[in-house]
Amino acid sequence: MKKFFQEIKADIKFKSAGPGQKLTESVGERAPRGKPNQPALQQPRQGPTDEAQMAAAAALARLEQKQPRARGPTSQESIRNQVRKELRAEATVSGSPEAPGTNRVPEPREEGSTHLAVPAVCFTCPLTGATLRKDQRDAHIKEAILSPPSTDPVAASIMKIHTFNRDRDRVKLGVDTIAKYLDNICLHPEEEKYRKIKLQNRVFQERINCLEGTHEFFEAVGFQKALLPVPDQEGPEEFYVLSEAALAQPQSLRKHKEQLLVAEPVRATLARQRRVFQPSPLASQFDLPGDFFNLTAEEVRREQRLRSEAVERLSVLRTKAMREREEQRERRRYTYTLLRVRFPDGCLLQGTFYARERVAALYAFVREALQSDWLPFELLASGGQRLSEEESPAFDECGLVPSALLTFSWDAALLEDLRAAGAEPDSSILKPELLSTIEKLS
């Protein structure tokens, strides 16, 4: 083996020694291989033509495309570090992902601007019907529940339990425990021990006493506080004791239990803020208020959790389908979206939606504005993409965030039938009461 490598080295050295030389030839007899002594006339150098420059630029572009991309870090720790750096950079630079089919995401405007597409994101209180700003909704609902003396104290206490306590798991545990107390009374009305609830009981303290509205519920259904003696204990303890009048009406206890179990928190609903605009070349331009971009504390925590999960996901190899799903989730950064629908006559219908709402909600919104709401129609996104009401994907999954312009079109089969009958669809599509409120888009 050693001799083999020596032969290879000798061969390489021989080939690199230069051109050969005859043994009978002296050094002085060798003809010089340099340039001739007479200097050649040098022509002035001319710049490349425009065609040559264009060809060179195209060649450079092809070379850049062929250049292999630099490989990223391979170890899991280095990948995590790289992702953390990118996340920190994103935190300092407010870069928002661009929605498909648009050149850029519209910049948020100040709320005092007169050219906003919508003044702000607004909500409707289900108790009073008032229109509320985003930062007013929780305080207004709490005031609406507390302020007037309720004619139904049981219903008011149930609303407090489900609305004022944010931890849904804790609410469910407390509600199930109260329901168990009422079940025991209804199943064993003759058993006195089930009609008494010790307030210092560990289960009562951990599951019920910590929830706002539970004491009001017990008092509303017929429990009264009383100091009762406890065996093997010197002083009395405080109990909730069911009154005889409430015990005589077990059907009412069952009704209140069912109300408590099926109740939902009182939440303000998103106001569509429906507006109708005249035909305008500015239909695809959206000046959005900051509400469409600002995140609440809960939304920020959710975003941080999603980013932490992204760090772990990026530390493993992913298929193309997995990467596409991740890119789709990245578009779910917006909570709201402003949508406009352009009709064949050029009029525009505008409404506000949650970004996670389904396309079926938009179809229902448009159908409510039509004179002939029973006729089939289609909604088309940019590029002619048909939005299916049956499949009903979410707006953020379709890239329709934070704003989008869509096109209304009658169903193709309907148009074919009308034309076969020598008719055309009515040019006036929207309801007259909406057309009476039409505005100029500026």
PDB file of C-alpha atoms in Angstrom, residues 316-423:
ATOM      1  CA  VAL A 316     -38.081  18.645  13.450  1.00  0.00           C
ATOM      2  CA  LEU A 317     -38.122  17.827   9.766  1.00  0.00           C
ATOM      3  CA  ARG A 318     -41.408  18.690   8.032  1.00  0.00           C
ATOM      4  CA  THR A 319     -43.006  17.609   4.781  1.00  0.00           C
ATOM      5  CA  LYS A 320     -44.284  20.051   2.177  1.00  0.00           C
ATOM      6  CA  ALA A 321     -47.854  19.542   3.360  1.00  0.00           C
ATOM      7  CA  MET A 322     -46.803  20.347   6.935  1.00  0.00           C
ATOM      8  CA  ARG A 323     -45.058  23.539   5.796  1.00  0.00           C
ATOM      9  CA  GLU A 324     -48.163  24.623   3.853  1.00  0.00           C
ATOM     10  CA  ARG A 325     -50.312  24.123   6.935  1.00  0.00           C
ATOM     11  CA  GLU A 326     -47.878  26.192   8.974  1.00  0.00           C
ATOM     12  CA  GLU A 327     -47.974  29.002   6.403  1.00  0.00           C
ATOM     13  CA  GLN A 328     -51.755  28.879   6.544  1.00  0.00           C
ATOM     14  CA  ARG A 329     -51.704  29.258  10.316  1.00  0.00           C
ATOM     15  CA  GLU A 330     -49.396  32.260   9.983  1.00  0.00           C
ATOM     16  CA  ARG A 331     -52.225  34.060   8.195  1.00  0.00           C
ATOM     17  CA  ARG A 332     -54.414  33.688  11.274  1.00  0.00           C
ATOM     18  CA  ARG A 333     -52.914  36.706  12.990  1.00  0.00           C
ATOM     19  CA  TYR A 334     -55.920  38.923  12.474  1.00  0.00           C
ATOM     20  CA  THR A 335     -59.019  38.837  14.645  1.00  0.00           C
ATOM     21  CA  TYR A 336     -61.296  40.813  12.294  1.00  0.00           C
ATOM     22  CA  THR A 337     -61.685  41.340   8.570  1.00  0.00           C
ATOM     23  CA  LEU A 338     -63.545  43.966   6.534  1.00  0.00           C
ATOM     24  CA  LEU A 339     -65.222  42.578   3.406  1.00  0.00           C
ATOM     25  CA  ARG A 340     -66.832  44.316   0.447  1.00  0.00           C
ATOM     26  CA  VAL A 341     -69.021  42.679  -2.182  1.00  0.00           C
ATOM     27  CA  ARG A 342     -69.345  44.339  -5.586  1.00  0.00           C
ATOM     28  CA  PHE A 343     -72.630  43.736  -7.410  1.00  0.00           C
ATOM     29  CA  PRO A 344     -73.182  43.734 -11.207  1.00  0.00           C
ATOM     30  CA  ASP A 345     -74.462  47.333 -11.064  1.00  0.00           C
ATOM     31  CA  GLY A 346     -71.245  48.404  -9.318  1.00  0.00           C
ATOM     32  CA  CYS A 347     -72.770  49.038  -5.880  1.00  0.00           C
ATOM     33  CA  LEU A 348     -70.748  47.853  -2.888  1.00  0.00           C
ATOM     34  CA  LEU A 349     -71.960  46.100   0.274  1.00  0.00           C
ATOM     35  CA  GLN A 350     -69.572  46.238   3.248  1.00  0.00           C
ATOM     36  CA  GLY A 351     -69.524  44.367   6.559  1.00  0.00           C
ATOM     37  CA  THR A 352     -67.214  43.440   9.455  1.00  0.00           C
ATOM     38  CA  PHE A 353     -66.544  39.789  10.331  1.00  0.00           C
ATOM     39  CA  TYR A 354     -64.354  37.714  12.582  1.00  0.00           C
ATOM     40  CA  ALA A 355     -61.367  36.360  10.668  1.00  0.00           C
ATOM     41  CA  ARG A 356     -62.225  32.843  11.886  1.00  0.00           C
ATOM     42  CA  GLU A 357     -65.852  33.030  10.704  1.00  0.00           C
ATOM     43  CA  ARG A 358     -66.952  30.844   7.831  1.00  0.00           C
ATOM     44  CA  VAL A 359     -67.825  31.841   4.286  1.00  0.00           C
ATOM     45  CA  ALA A 360     -71.427  30.791   4.986  1.00  0.00           C
ATOM     46  CA  ALA A 361     -71.734  33.835   7.282  1.00  0.00           C
ATOM     47  CA  LEU A 362     -70.890  36.109   4.339  1.00  0.00           C
ATOM     48  CA  TYR A 363     -73.453  34.370   2.112  1.00  0.00           C
ATOM     49  CA  ALA A 364     -76.106  34.908   4.806  1.00  0.00           C
ATOM     50  CA  PHE A 365     -75.066  38.565   5.167  1.00  0.00           C
ATOM     51  CA  VAL A 366     -75.405  39.147   1.410  1.00  0.00           C
ATOM     52  CA  ARG A 367     -78.668  37.196   1.192  1.00  0.00           C
ATOM     53  CA  GLU A 368     -80.253  39.463   3.817  1.00  0.00           C
ATOM     54  CA  ALA A 369     -79.548  42.474   1.576  1.00  0.00           C
ATOM     55  CA  LEU A 370     -81.073  41.041  -1.628  1.00  0.00           C
ATOM     56  CA  GLN A 371     -84.532  41.788  -2.928  1.00  0.00           C
ATOM     57  CA  SER A 372     -84.815  38.221  -4.234  1.00  0.00           C
ATOM     58  CA  ASP A 373     -83.058  36.345  -1.448  1.00  0.00           C
ATOM     59  CA  TRP A 374     -84.250  32.944  -2.706  1.00  0.00           C
ATOM     60  CA  LEU A 375     -82.305  33.101  -5.990  1.00  0.00           C
ATOM     61  CA  PRO A 376     -78.963  31.247  -6.048  1.00  0.00           C
ATOM     62  CA  PHE A 377     -75.785  33.288  -6.399  1.00  0.00           C
ATOM     63  CA  GLU A 378     -72.005  32.959  -6.109  1.00  0.00           C
ATOM     64  CA  LEU A 379     -69.252  35.016  -4.497  1.00  0.00           C
ATOM     65  CA  LEU A 380     -65.889  35.243  -6.229  1.00  0.00           C
ATOM     66  CA  ALA A 381     -62.585  36.275  -4.675  1.00  0.00           C
ATOM     67  CA  SER A 382     -59.744  37.943  -6.558  1.00  0.00           C
ATOM     68  CA  GLY A 383     -58.635  35.909  -9.553  1.00  0.00           C
ATOM     69  CA  GLY A 384     -62.100  34.411 -10.020  1.00  0.00           C
ATOM     70  CA  GLN A 385     -61.777  31.932  -7.122  1.00  0.00           C
ATOM     71  CA  ARG A 386     -65.274  30.742  -6.165  1.00  0.00           C
ATOM     72  CA  LEU A 387     -66.052  30.694  -2.459  1.00  0.00           C
ATOM     73  CA  SER A 388     -68.088  27.586  -1.698  1.00  0.00           C
ATOM     74  CA  GLU A 389     -70.982  28.021   0.699  1.00  0.00           C
ATOM     75  CA  GLU A 390     -71.198  24.252   1.182  1.00  0.00           C
ATOM     76  CA  GLU A 391     -67.536  23.718   2.120  1.00  0.00           C
ATOM     77  CA  SER A 392     -67.538  27.090   3.939  1.00  0.00           C
ATOM     78  CA  PRO A 393     -63.849  27.593   4.773  1.00  0.00           C
ATOM     79  CA  ALA A 394     -62.832  30.295   7.245  1.00  0.00           C
ATOM     80  CA  PHE A 395     -61.929  33.748   5.943  1.00  0.00           C
ATOM     81  CA  ASP A 396     -58.356  33.512   7.211  1.00  0.00           C
ATOM     82  CA  GLU A 397     -57.958  30.155   5.462  1.00  0.00           C
ATOM     83  CA  CYS A 398     -58.968  31.817   2.174  1.00  0.00           C
ATOM     84  CA  GLY A 399     -56.567  34.728   2.691  1.00  0.00           C
ATOM     85  CA  LEU A 400     -59.450  37.215   3.034  1.00  0.00           C
ATOM     86  CA  VAL A 401     -57.812  39.102   5.934  1.00  0.00           C
ATOM     87  CA  PRO A 402     -57.631  41.833   7.097  1.00  0.00           C
ATOM     88  CA  SER A 403     -59.750  43.089   4.153  1.00  0.00           C
ATOM     89  CA  ALA A 404     -60.889  41.888   0.746  1.00  0.00           C
ATOM     90  CA  LEU A 405     -63.053  42.806  -2.232  1.00  0.00           C
ATOM     91  CA  LEU A 406     -65.334  40.090  -3.627  1.00  0.00           C
ATOM     92  CA  THR A 407     -67.610  39.919  -6.655  1.00  0.00           C
ATOM     93  CA  PHE A 408     -71.278  38.943  -6.687  1.00  0.00           C
ATOM     94  CA  SER A 409     -72.502  36.763  -9.536  1.00  0.00           C
ATOM     95  CA  TRP A 410     -75.800  35.041 -10.162  1.00  0.00           C
ATOM     96  CA  ASP A 411     -75.679  31.278 -10.385  1.00  0.00           C
ATOM     97  CA  ALA A 412     -74.624  30.130 -13.881  1.00  0.00           C
ATOM     98  CA  ALA A 413     -77.578  27.722 -14.221  1.00  0.00           C
ATOM     99  CA  LEU A 414     -79.988  30.512 -13.243  1.00  0.00           C
ATOM    100  CA  LEU A 415     -78.567  32.863 -15.871  1.00  0.00           C
ATOM    101  CA  GLU A 416     -78.802  30.151 -18.511  1.00  0.00           C
ATOM    102  CA  ASP A 417     -82.474  29.497 -17.699  1.00  0.00           C
ATOM    103  CA  LEU A 418     -83.301  33.214 -17.753  1.00  0.00           C
ATOM    104  CA  ARG A 419     -81.586  33.790 -21.086  1.00  0.00           C
ATOM    105  CA  ALA A 420     -83.280  30.745 -22.556  1.00  0.00           C
ATOM    106  CA  ALA A 421     -86.572  32.377 -21.582  1.00  0.00           C
ATOM    107  CA  GLY A 422     -85.459  35.664 -23.147  1.00  0.00           C
ATOM    108  CA  ALA A 423     -85.104  37.429 -19.786  1.00  0.00           C
TER     109      ALA A 423
END
